[in-house]
């Protein structure tokens, strides 16, 4: 149940919200759709779910065009919009029944689907409460249950964890992980740890364009400049700048050494090495040879946050 | 969209219909409407009955169209405005159902509520029939006319509700549009003579009084059904305007 987006463009009046974006989501993949507010995430999702028409380009879900075969597509998709569409005067069971009927679930199956979804989403305890009385976390679970009531093959979730407290975020995230195993999922967010925790792949979108596309690990390595090592040594030398720095610089692949701070006999350095090389072993041997005591040697990893910041704020 | 209007699924329409009717009766709306209705009509009706000593329901059939002007937009104002405001319209329109089914289901629910509110007025009929000889023709025509008129007002109110996400605004627009339909044949005096027949034809009360006399003419029925159908069509178009 793959999704293929090709040259998708959307105008709101004169304003271009989505600008010629293309990407694929493979069957069974959880794709994180990442971008600052107003980047075009929601618009793209609304087009995939047949709520809005595209101004240009195509979207296909399992080979079905969202504009030509809209009804077939809508049957396959489960959608949780950014503004969770709940009726506050209905109780949970009534609401899920309504959603199931609208989605065209056969009457004979509604009861069993309802039972399954209330169990999976952990809303069994509140199933006879009015939705208006529920906490935000429970409402979000009801929204997820609604999106999956017909056991769709594709799940589109627009900021499913926004407005939740940290515990609820972890719960919802686990739920998505667990439910997403057998489904193709697109999940939008502007919270970075969420992507690292939940998604197989990330598409970063900025000002309506795709800024990056890859696994979280790929993006991290792709946007890492020269690798950097933090080094802390204990050595009784008269002058670290003349006695230690040149010796480290002499190690092959080391490009630059910055002398940091000094506390008594403890010296700190930042060592820039050529991208993709690892000189930790050589540094260790050097320290042994020079009789320095190595207190710290660690690699500074680029976080996805830095990648995101670089891409969306500009360097 | 033309195709979609023909191929409405009764199942989807019924789902929307049941949900809307249930939410009328779950909230106070339905009961307030019924009570207001009975109170106003009961008061005028009984005072008239005993004062004039005539076994007729004419006064009720003159009064209800005016009550409808206020009550019907109040019933219909939330139908689509609330869905737009709460974002639940996105739930409905991303499910495999046509906009026409949404409109039809909501229309029928509000119409049915008016029907239910009219039912207890049959009690007045029974008392009158018990007290004196009543001409049944105008009664049957009157009820039919009221139902058709309510249908037109509901379709007008639903259109108003689709135009805004503010329920109060929807009420005011719905009321004004219904008022215009109601006033067409009341302003004939101020209209150039060449236009009087058109204004008369457009006036909802003109057609209602024809039917309420007990003369059920196809031309009047056609008027009600075509206005109603046109308003519902406009509502479907208005609901689809996110696609423009």
Coordinates of C-alpha atoms in Angstrom, one line a residue:
Chain A
X1 CA 0.0 0.0 0.0
X2 CA 2.5 2.5 -1.2
X3 CA 1.9 6.3 -1.5
X4 CA 3.5 8.2 -4.4
X5 CA 3.5 12.0 -4.4
X6 CA 4.6 13.6 -7.6
X7 CA 5.3 17.3 -8.3
X8 CA 2.5 18.2 -5.8
X9 CA 1.7 21.9 -5.8
X10 CA -1.0 23.8 -3.9
X11 CA -1.9 27.5 -4.1
X12 CA -4.2 29.3 -1.7
X13 CA -5.1 32.2 -3.9
X14 CA -1.8 33.7 -4.8
X15 CA 0.1 32.1 -2.0
X16 CA 2.0 28.9 -2.7
X17 CA 1.6 26.5 0.2
X18 CA 3.2 23.5 -1.4
X19 CA 5.8 23.9 -4.1
X20 CA 6.5 21.0 -6.4
X21 CA 7.2 18.2 -3.8
X22 CA 7.7 14.5 -4.7
X23 CA 8.2 11.6 -2.3
X24 CA 7.3 8.0 -1.8
X25 CA 6.2 6.1 1.2
X26 CA 6.8 2.3 1.0
X27 CA 4.3 -0.2 2.3
X28 CA 4.7 -0.7 6.0
X29 CA 6.9 2.3 6.5
X30 CA 6.4 5.0 9.1
X31 CA 7.2 8.3 7.5
X32 CA 7.9 11.3 9.6
X33 CA 6.8 14.6 8.1
X34 CA 8.8 17.2 9.7
X35 CA 8.8 21.0 9.4
X36 CA 8.2 24.2 11.2
X37 CA 4.6 25.5 11.5
X38 CA 3.3 26.7 8.1
X39 CA 5.7 24.6 6.1
X40 CA 3.0 22.8 4.1
X41 CA 2.7 19.6 6.1
X42 CA -1.0 19.9 6.8
X43 CA -1.8 21.0 3.3
X44 CA 0.0 18.0 1.8
X45 CA -1.9 15.6 4.2
X46 CA -5.2 17.2 3.4
X47 CA -4.5 16.6 -0.3
X48 CA -3.6 12.9 0.3
X49 CA -6.8 12.4 2.3
X50 CA -8.9 14.0 -0.5
X51 CA -10.0 16.9 1.7
X52 CA -8.4 19.5 -0.7
X53 CA -7.7 19.2 -4.4
X54 CA -4.1 19.7 -5.6
X55 CA -3.4 22.7 -7.8
X56 CA -0.9 20.6 -9.7
X57 CA 0.9 17.2 -9.6
X58 CA -0.5 13.9 -8.6
X59 CA -0.9 11.7 -5.5
X60 CA -1.5 8.0 -5.8
X61 CA -2.4 5.7 -2.9
X62 CA -1.8 2.1 -3.9
X63 CA -2.0 3.1 -7.5
X64 CA -5.3 4.9 -7.1
X65 CA -5.4 8.6 -7.9
X66 CA -6.8 10.8 -5.1
X67 CA -8.5 13.0 -7.6
X68 CA -9.9 10.3 -10.0
X69 CA -10.7 7.5 -7.6
X70 CA -11.3 9.6 -4.5
X71 CA -13.9 7.2 -2.9
X72 CA -11.6 4.1 -3.2
X73 CA -8.8 6.1 -1.7
X74 CA -10.9 7.3 1.2
X75 CA -11.9 3.8 2.0
X76 CA -8.3 2.8 2.4
X77 CA -7.1 5.7 4.5
X78 CA -7.5 6.4 8.2
X79 CA -7.1 10.1 8.9
X80 CA -6.6 12.0 12.2
X81 CA -6.7 15.7 11.3
X82 CA -4.7 18.3 13.3
X83 CA -7.9 19.5 14.8
X84 CA -9.2 16.3 16.3
X85 CA -12.8 16.0 14.9
X86 CA -14.8 15.0 17.9
X87 CA -18.4 15.6 18.8
X88 CA -18.4 16.6 22.4
X89 CA -22.0 15.7 23.0
X90 CA -21.5 12.1 21.9
X91 CA -20.1 9.3 24.1
X92 CA -17.1 7.3 22.9
X93 CA -19.1 4.3 21.7
X94 CA -21.6 6.4 19.8
X95 CA -18.9 8.4 18.1
X96 CA -16.9 5.3 17.0
X97 CA -20.1 3.7 15.8
X98 CA -20.9 6.8 13.8
X99 CA -17.4 6.9 12.3
X100 CA -17.6 3.2 11.4
X101 CA -20.9 3.6 9.7
X102 CA -19.7 6.6 7.7
X103 CA -16.6 4.7 6.8
X104 CA -18.8 2.0 5.4
X105 CA -17.9 -0.8 7.9
X106 CA -20.5 -3.6 7.6
X107 CA -23.0 -3.5 10.4
X108 CA -22.2 -7.0 11.4
X109 CA -18.5 -6.1 11.9
X110 CA -19.0 -2.8 13.8
X111 CA -19.4 -4.4 17.2
X112 CA -16.2 -6.4 16.9
X113 CA -14.2 -3.5 15.4
X114 CA -15.4 -1.3 18.2
X115 CA -14.3 -3.8 20.9
X116 CA -10.9 -4.2 19.3
X117 CA -10.3 -0.5 18.9
X118 CA -11.4 0.4 22.5
X119 CA -9.0 -2.3 23.8
X120 CA -6.0 -1.4 21.6
X121 CA -6.3 2.3 22.2
X122 CA -7.0 1.8 26.0
X123 CA -10.3 3.6 26.1
X124 CA -12.4 0.8 27.5
X125 CA -12.8 2.5 30.8
X126 CA -14.2 5.7 29.3
X127 CA -16.3 4.2 26.5
X128 CA -19.6 5.4 28.0
X129 CA -18.4 8.9 28.9
X130 CA -19.2 11.9 26.8
X131 CA -16.2 13.0 24.8
X132 CA -16.5 16.5 26.2
X133 CA -15.6 15.2 29.6
X134 CA -12.4 13.4 28.5
X135 CA -8.9 14.6 29.1
X136 CA -6.8 15.6 26.1
X137 CA -4.8 12.3 26.1
X138 CA -8.0 10.3 26.0
X139 CA -9.5 12.4 23.3
X140 CA -6.4 11.8 21.2
X141 CA -6.8 8.1 21.7
X142 CA -10.4 8.3 20.7
X143 CA -9.3 10.2 17.6
X144 CA -6.8 7.4 16.8
X145 CA -9.5 4.8 17.3
X146 CA -11.7 6.7 14.9
X147 CA -9.0 6.8 12.3
X148 CA -8.5 3.1 12.5
X149 CA -12.0 1.9 13.0
X150 CA -12.1 0.4 9.6
X151 CA -8.7 -1.2 9.8
X152 CA -7.2 1.0 7.1
X153 CA -4.0 0.1 5.3
X154 CA -2.8 3.7 5.3
X155 CA -2.8 6.0 8.3
X156 CA -2.4 9.7 8.0
X157 CA -1.8 11.4 11.4
X158 CA -1.5 15.2 11.6
X159 CA 0.4 16.1 14.7
X160 CA -1.0 13.3 16.8
X161 CA 0.8 14.2 20.0
X162 CA 0.4 18.0 20.0
X163 CA -0.9 19.4 23.2
X164 CA -0.2 16.3 25.2
X165 CA 1.9 16.1 28.4
X166 CA 5.2 14.1 28.2
X167 CA 3.8 10.9 29.6
X168 CA 0.8 11.0 27.2
X169 CA 3.2 11.7 24.3
X170 CA 5.2 8.5 25.1
X171 CA 2.0 6.5 25.3
X172 CA 0.6 7.8 22.0
X173 CA 3.9 7.3 20.4
X174 CA 4.1 3.7 21.5
X175 CA 0.6 3.2 20.4
X176 CA 1.4 4.5 16.9
X177 CA 4.5 2.3 16.8
X178 CA 2.5 -0.7 17.8
X179 CA -0.4 -0.1 15.4
X180 CA 1.9 1.1 12.6
X181 CA 3.6 -2.2 12.3
X182 CA 1.3 -3.6 9.6
X183 CA 0.4 -0.2 8.1
X184 CA 1.8 2.5 6.0
X185 CA 1.9 5.6 8.2
X186 CA 2.5 9.3 7.5
X187 CA 3.0 11.2 10.7
X188 CA 3.5 15.0 10.8
X189 CA 5.2 16.7 13.7
X190 CA 7.4 19.6 14.6
X191 CA 8.8 17.7 17.6
X192 CA 12.1 16.2 16.7
X193 CA 12.6 13.5 19.3
X194 CA 9.3 12.1 18.1
X195 CA 10.7 11.4 14.7
X196 CA 13.7 9.7 16.1
X197 CA 11.5 7.6 18.4
X198 CA 8.8 6.6 15.9
X199 CA 9.8 6.9 12.3
X200 CA 11.6 4.8 9.8
X201 CA 12.1 7.7 7.5
X202 CA 12.0 11.5 7.6
X203 CA 11.0 14.0 5.1
X204 CA 11.8 17.5 6.2
X205 CA 9.7 20.2 4.5
X206 CA 10.3 23.9 4.6
X207 CA 8.5 26.7 2.9
X208 CA 6.5 24.2 0.8
X209 CA 9.6 22.4 -0.5
X210 CA 11.4 19.2 0.5
X211 CA 14.6 20.1 2.3
X212 CA 15.7 16.6 3.1
X213 CA 14.6 13.0 2.8
X214 CA 16.2 9.9 4.4
X215 CA 16.4 7.8 7.5
X216 CA 17.1 9.7 10.7
X217 CA 20.7 8.3 10.7
X218 CA 21.3 9.2 7.1
X219 CA 20.2 12.8 7.8
X220 CA 22.5 13.0 10.8
X221 CA 25.5 11.8 8.9
X222 CA 24.7 13.8 5.8
X223 CA 24.5 17.1 7.6
X224 CA 27.5 16.4 9.9
X225 CA 30.4 18.6 8.8
X226 CA 33.8 17.5 9.9
X227 CA 33.6 15.0 12.8
X228 CA 34.6 16.4 16.1
X229 CA 36.1 14.7 19.1
X230 CA 36.2 16.0 22.6
X231 CA 39.4 15.2 24.4
X232 CA 40.5 15.7 28.0
X233 CA 44.0 14.9 29.1
X234 CA 45.9 15.1 32.4
X235 CA 49.5 15.9 31.7
X236 CA 52.2 17.8 33.6
X237 CA 53.5 20.0 30.8
X238 CA 54.7 23.5 30.9
X239 CA 52.7 24.7 28.0
X240 CA 49.9 22.7 26.4
X241 CA 49.8 24.8 23.3
X242 CA 53.4 24.0 22.4
X243 CA 53.8 20.6 24.0
X244 CA 50.6 18.8 23.3
X245 CA 48.7 20.4 20.4
X246 CA 51.4 19.9 17.7
X247 CA 51.7 16.2 18.7
X248 CA 47.9 15.7 18.2
X249 CA 48.0 17.6 15.0
X250 CA 50.7 15.2 13.7
X251 CA 48.2 12.3 13.9
X252 CA 47.0 11.5 10.4
X253 CA 43.4 12.7 9.5
X254 CA 43.4 15.3 12.2
X255 CA 42.6 18.6 10.6
X256 CA 42.5 21.0 13.4
X257 CA 42.9 21.1 17.2
X258 CA 41.3 23.8 19.4
X259 CA 42.7 24.2 22.8
X260 CA 39.9 24.6 25.2
X261 CA 40.2 25.1 29.0
X262 CA 42.8 24.2 31.5
X263 CA 42.3 23.3 35.2
X264 CA 45.5 22.5 36.9
X265 CA 47.0 19.6 35.0
X266 CA 43.8 18.9 33.1
X267 CA 43.6 20.2 29.5
X268 CA 40.6 20.1 27.2
X269 CA 40.8 20.0 23.4
X270 CA 38.4 19.8 20.5
X271 CA 39.8 17.8 17.7
X272 CA 38.4 18.1 14.1
X273 CA 39.0 15.1 12.0
X274 CA 38.2 14.4 8.4
X275 CA 34.7 13.3 7.7
X276 CA 34.1 9.6 8.1
X277 CA 37.5 8.9 9.8
X278 CA 38.0 7.6 13.3
X279 CA 41.3 8.5 15.0
X280 CA 40.3 7.5 18.5
X281 CA 42.7 4.6 18.5
X282 CA 45.6 6.6 17.4
X283 CA 44.9 9.3 20.0
X284 CA 44.8 6.6 22.7
X285 CA 48.2 5.2 21.6
X286 CA 49.7 8.7 21.4
X287 CA 48.5 9.4 25.0
X288 CA 50.0 6.1 26.2
X289 CA 53.2 6.8 24.4
X290 CA 53.5 10.4 25.9
X291 CA 52.4 9.2 29.3
X292 CA 49.3 11.5 29.3
X293 CA 46.3 10.3 31.3
X294 CA 43.2 10.3 29.1
X295 CA 40.2 11.4 31.1
X296 CA 37.7 11.8 28.2
X297 CA 37.5 10.9 24.6
X298 CA 34.1 11.2 23.0
X299 CA 32.5 11.8 19.6
X300 CA 30.2 14.8 19.2
X301 CA 27.2 13.6 17.2
X302 CA 25.1 16.0 15.2
X303 CA 21.5 15.7 16.5
X304 CA 18.6 15.7 14.2
X305 CA 17.7 19.0 15.9
X306 CA 20.9 20.6 14.4
X307 CA 20.0 19.2 11.0
X308 CA 16.5 20.6 11.2
X309 CA 17.8 23.9 12.4
X310 CA 20.4 24.1 9.6
X311 CA 17.8 23.3 7.0
X312 CA 15.0 25.5 8.1
X313 CA 16.7 28.5 9.5
X314 CA 19.5 28.5 7.0
X315 CA 23.2 28.5 7.6
Chain B
X1 CA -21.0 16.4 -8.6
X2 CA -24.1 16.0 -10.8
X3 CA -23.6 12.3 -10.8
X4 CA -23.2 12.3 -7.0
X5 CA -26.5 14.0 -6.5
X6 CA -28.2 11.1 -8.3
X7 CA -26.3 8.3 -6.7
X8 CA -27.0 9.2 -3.0
X9 CA -26.7 6.2 -0.8
X10 CA -29.7 5.8 1.5
X11 CA -27.4 4.2 4.1
X12 CA -25.1 7.1 4.4
X13 CA -28.0 9.6 4.5
X14 CA -29.7 7.5 7.1
X15 CA -26.5 7.5 9.2
X16 CA -26.3 11.3 9.2
X17 CA -30.0 11.6 9.7
X18 CA -30.0 9.4 12.8
X19 CA -27.0 11.2 14.3
X20 CA -28.5 14.6 13.8
X21 CA -31.9 13.7 15.2
X22 CA -30.3 12.1 18.2
X23 CA -28.3 15.1 18.9
X24 CA -31.4 17.3 18.8
X25 CA -33.0 15.1 21.3
X26 CA -29.9 14.7 23.4
X27 CA -29.6 18.4 23.8
X28 CA -32.3 20.7 24.9
X29 CA -33.0 21.9 21.4
X30 CA -35.7 19.5 20.4
X31 CA -37.7 20.0 23.7
X32 CA -37.3 23.8 23.6
X33 CA -38.6 23.9 20.1
X34 CA -41.6 21.7 20.9
X35 CA -42.5 23.6 24.0
X36 CA -42.2 27.0 22.4
X37 CA -44.2 25.8 19.5
X38 CA -47.0 24.4 21.6
X39 CA -47.1 27.4 24.0
X40 CA -47.4 30.0 21.3
X41 CA -49.9 28.2 19.2
X42 CA -51.8 26.9 22.2
X43 CA -52.3 30.4 23.6
X44 CA -53.6 32.0 20.5
X45 CA -55.5 29.0 19.4
X46 CA -57.5 28.5 22.6
X47 CA -58.2 32.2 23.2
X48 CA -59.5 32.4 19.6
X49 CA -61.6 29.3 19.9
X50 CA -63.4 30.5 22.9
X51 CA -63.7 34.1 21.8
X52 CA -65.0 33.5 18.3
X53 CA -66.8 30.3 18.9
X54 CA -65.8 29.0 15.4
X55 CA -64.8 25.4 14.9
X56 CA -61.8 26.2 12.6
X57 CA -58.0 25.9 12.6
X58 CA -57.6 28.9 10.4
X59 CA -55.8 31.0 12.9
X60 CA -53.3 28.3 13.7
X61 CA -52.4 28.0 10.0
X62 CA -52.0 31.8 9.9
X63 CA -49.8 31.8 13.0
X64 CA -47.5 28.9 12.4
X65 CA -45.8 30.3 9.3
X66 CA -44.7 33.4 11.3
X67 CA -43.5 31.2 14.2
X68 CA -41.6 29.1 11.6
X69 CA -39.7 32.2 10.5
X70 CA -37.9 32.3 13.9
X71 CA -38.0 28.7 15.0
X72 CA -36.7 27.0 11.8
X73 CA -33.5 29.0 11.4
X74 CA -32.8 28.4 15.1
X75 CA -33.1 24.6 14.4
X76 CA -30.9 24.7 11.3
X77 CA -28.3 27.2 12.4
X78 CA -25.9 24.7 13.9
X79 CA -26.2 21.9 11.3
X80 CA -23.2 22.9 9.2
X81 CA -21.8 26.0 11.0
X82 CA -20.9 23.9 14.0
X83 CA -19.2 21.2 12.0
X84 CA -17.1 23.8 10.2
X85 CA -16.1 25.5 13.5
X86 CA -15.3 22.3 15.3
X87 CA -13.4 20.9 12.3
X88 CA -15.6 17.8 12.3
X89 CA -16.5 18.7 8.7
X90 CA -13.1 17.3 7.8
X91 CA -14.2 14.0 9.4
X92 CA -17.3 13.9 7.2
X93 CA -15.7 15.0 4.0
X94 CA -12.8 12.6 4.2
X95 CA -15.1 9.6 4.7
X96 CA -16.4 7.8 1.6
X97 CA -19.6 9.7 1.3
X98 CA -20.9 12.4 -1.0
X99 CA -21.5 16.0 0.1
X100 CA -25.1 15.5 -1.1
X101 CA -25.6 12.7 1.4
X102 CA -24.4 14.9 4.3
X103 CA -26.8 17.7 3.2
X104 CA -29.7 15.3 2.7
X105 CA -29.3 13.7 6.0
X106 CA -29.1 16.9 7.9
X107 CA -32.0 18.4 6.0
X108 CA -34.2 15.4 6.7
X109 CA -33.3 15.4 10.4
X110 CA -34.3 19.1 10.9
X111 CA -37.4 18.6 8.8
X112 CA -38.4 15.6 10.9
X113 CA -38.0 17.6 14.1
X114 CA -40.5 20.2 12.8
X115 CA -42.8 17.3 11.9
X116 CA -42.5 16.0 15.4
X117 CA -43.1 19.4 16.9
X118 CA -46.3 19.7 14.8
X119 CA -47.7 16.4 15.9
X120 CA -49.0 17.5 19.3
X121 CA -51.0 20.2 17.5
X122 CA -53.3 17.4 16.2
X123 CA -54.6 17.5 19.8
X124 CA -56.2 20.9 18.9
X125 CA -57.8 19.4 15.9
X126 CA -59.3 16.6 18.0
X127 CA -60.8 19.1 20.5
X128 CA -62.2 21.2 17.7
X129 CA -63.6 18.2 15.9
X130 CA -65.1 17.1 19.2
X131 CA -66.7 20.5 19.9
X132 CA -68.1 21.3 16.4
X133 CA -68.3 20.3 12.8
X134 CA -64.9 21.0 11.1
X135 CA -64.2 21.1 7.4
X136 CA -61.4 18.5 6.9
X137 CA -60.2 19.8 3.6
X138 CA -58.4 23.0 4.9
X139 CA -57.0 21.0 7.8
X140 CA -55.3 18.4 5.6
X141 CA -54.2 21.1 3.1
X142 CA -53.0 23.3 6.0
X143 CA -50.8 20.5 7.5
X144 CA -49.4 19.6 4.1
X145 CA -48.7 23.3 3.4
X146 CA -47.0 23.7 6.8
X147 CA -44.8 20.7 6.1
X148 CA -43.8 21.9 2.6
X149 CA -43.2 25.4 4.0
X150 CA -41.1 24.0 6.8
X151 CA -39.1 22.0 4.2
X152 CA -38.3 25.2 2.3
X153 CA -37.3 27.1 5.4
X154 CA -35.1 24.2 6.6
X155 CA -33.3 24.1 3.2
X156 CA -32.9 27.9 3.4
X157 CA -31.5 27.6 6.9
X158 CA -29.2 24.8 6.0
X159 CA -27.8 27.0 3.2
X160 CA -27.3 29.8 5.6
X161 CA -25.5 27.4 8.0
X162 CA -23.1 26.3 5.3
X163 CA -22.0 29.9 4.6
X164 CA -20.5 30.7 8.0
X165 CA -19.0 29.0 11.0
X166 CA -20.8 31.3 13.3
X167 CA -24.2 30.0 14.4
X168 CA -25.6 33.4 15.3
X169 CA -24.7 34.7 11.8
X170 CA -26.2 31.5 10.3
X171 CA -29.4 32.2 12.2
X172 CA -29.6 35.8 11.0
X173 CA -28.9 34.9 7.4
X174 CA -31.4 32.1 7.5
X175 CA -34.1 34.3 9.1
X176 CA -33.6 37.1 6.6
X177 CA -33.7 34.7 3.6
X178 CA -36.9 33.1 4.9
X179 CA -38.3 36.6 5.6
X180 CA -37.7 37.6 2.0
X181 CA -39.5 34.6 0.7
X182 CA -42.3 35.3 3.1
X183 CA -42.6 39.0 2.2
X184 CA -42.7 38.7 -1.6
X185 CA -46.4 38.6 -1.8
X186 CA -46.9 41.1 1.1
X187 CA -45.3 44.0 -0.8
X188 CA -47.3 43.8 -4.0
X189 CA -48.6 47.3 -3.3
X190 CA -45.2 48.8 -3.7
X191 CA -44.2 46.8 -6.8
X192 CA -44.7 48.0 -10.4
X193 CA -47.7 46.4 -11.9
X194 CA -45.7 44.4 -14.5
X195 CA -43.9 42.6 -11.7
X196 CA -46.7 41.8 -9.4
X197 CA -47.4 38.4 -10.8
X198 CA -43.8 37.4 -10.5
X199 CA -43.6 38.7 -6.9
X200 CA -46.8 36.9 -6.1
X201 CA -45.5 33.7 -7.6
X202 CA -42.3 33.9 -5.5
X203 CA -44.1 34.5 -2.3
X204 CA -44.1 31.4 -0.1
X205 CA -47.2 32.6 1.8
X206 CA -49.2 32.9 -1.4
X207 CA -48.7 29.2 -2.3
X208 CA -49.2 28.2 1.3
X209 CA -52.6 30.0 1.5
X210 CA -53.6 28.3 -1.7
X211 CA -53.0 24.9 -0.2
X212 CA -54.3 25.8 3.2
X213 CA -57.7 26.6 1.6
X214 CA -57.8 22.9 0.9
X215 CA -57.1 23.2 -2.8
X216 CA -54.0 21.1 -3.5
X217 CA -52.7 22.3 -6.8
X218 CA -49.6 20.9 -8.6
X219 CA -48.3 24.4 -9.3
X220 CA -48.0 25.1 -5.6
X221 CA -46.4 21.8 -4.9
X222 CA -43.9 22.4 -7.7
X223 CA -43.1 25.8 -6.2
X224 CA -42.2 24.4 -2.8
X225 CA -40.3 21.4 -4.1
X226 CA -38.3 23.5 -6.6
X227 CA -37.3 26.1 -4.1
X228 CA -36.4 23.4 -1.6
X229 CA -34.4 21.5 -4.2
X230 CA -32.6 24.6 -5.4
X231 CA -31.6 25.6 -1.9
X232 CA -30.2 22.1 -1.2
X233 CA -28.3 22.2 -4.4
X234 CA -26.8 25.5 -3.4
X235 CA -25.9 24.0 0.0
X236 CA -24.0 21.2 -1.7
X237 CA -22.2 23.6 -3.9
X238 CA -21.3 25.8 -0.9
X239 CA -20.1 22.8 1.1
X240 CA -17.8 21.9 -1.8
X241 CA -16.3 25.4 -2.0
X242 CA -13.1 24.2 -0.2
X243 CA -12.4 22.5 -3.6
X244 CA -12.4 25.8 -5.5

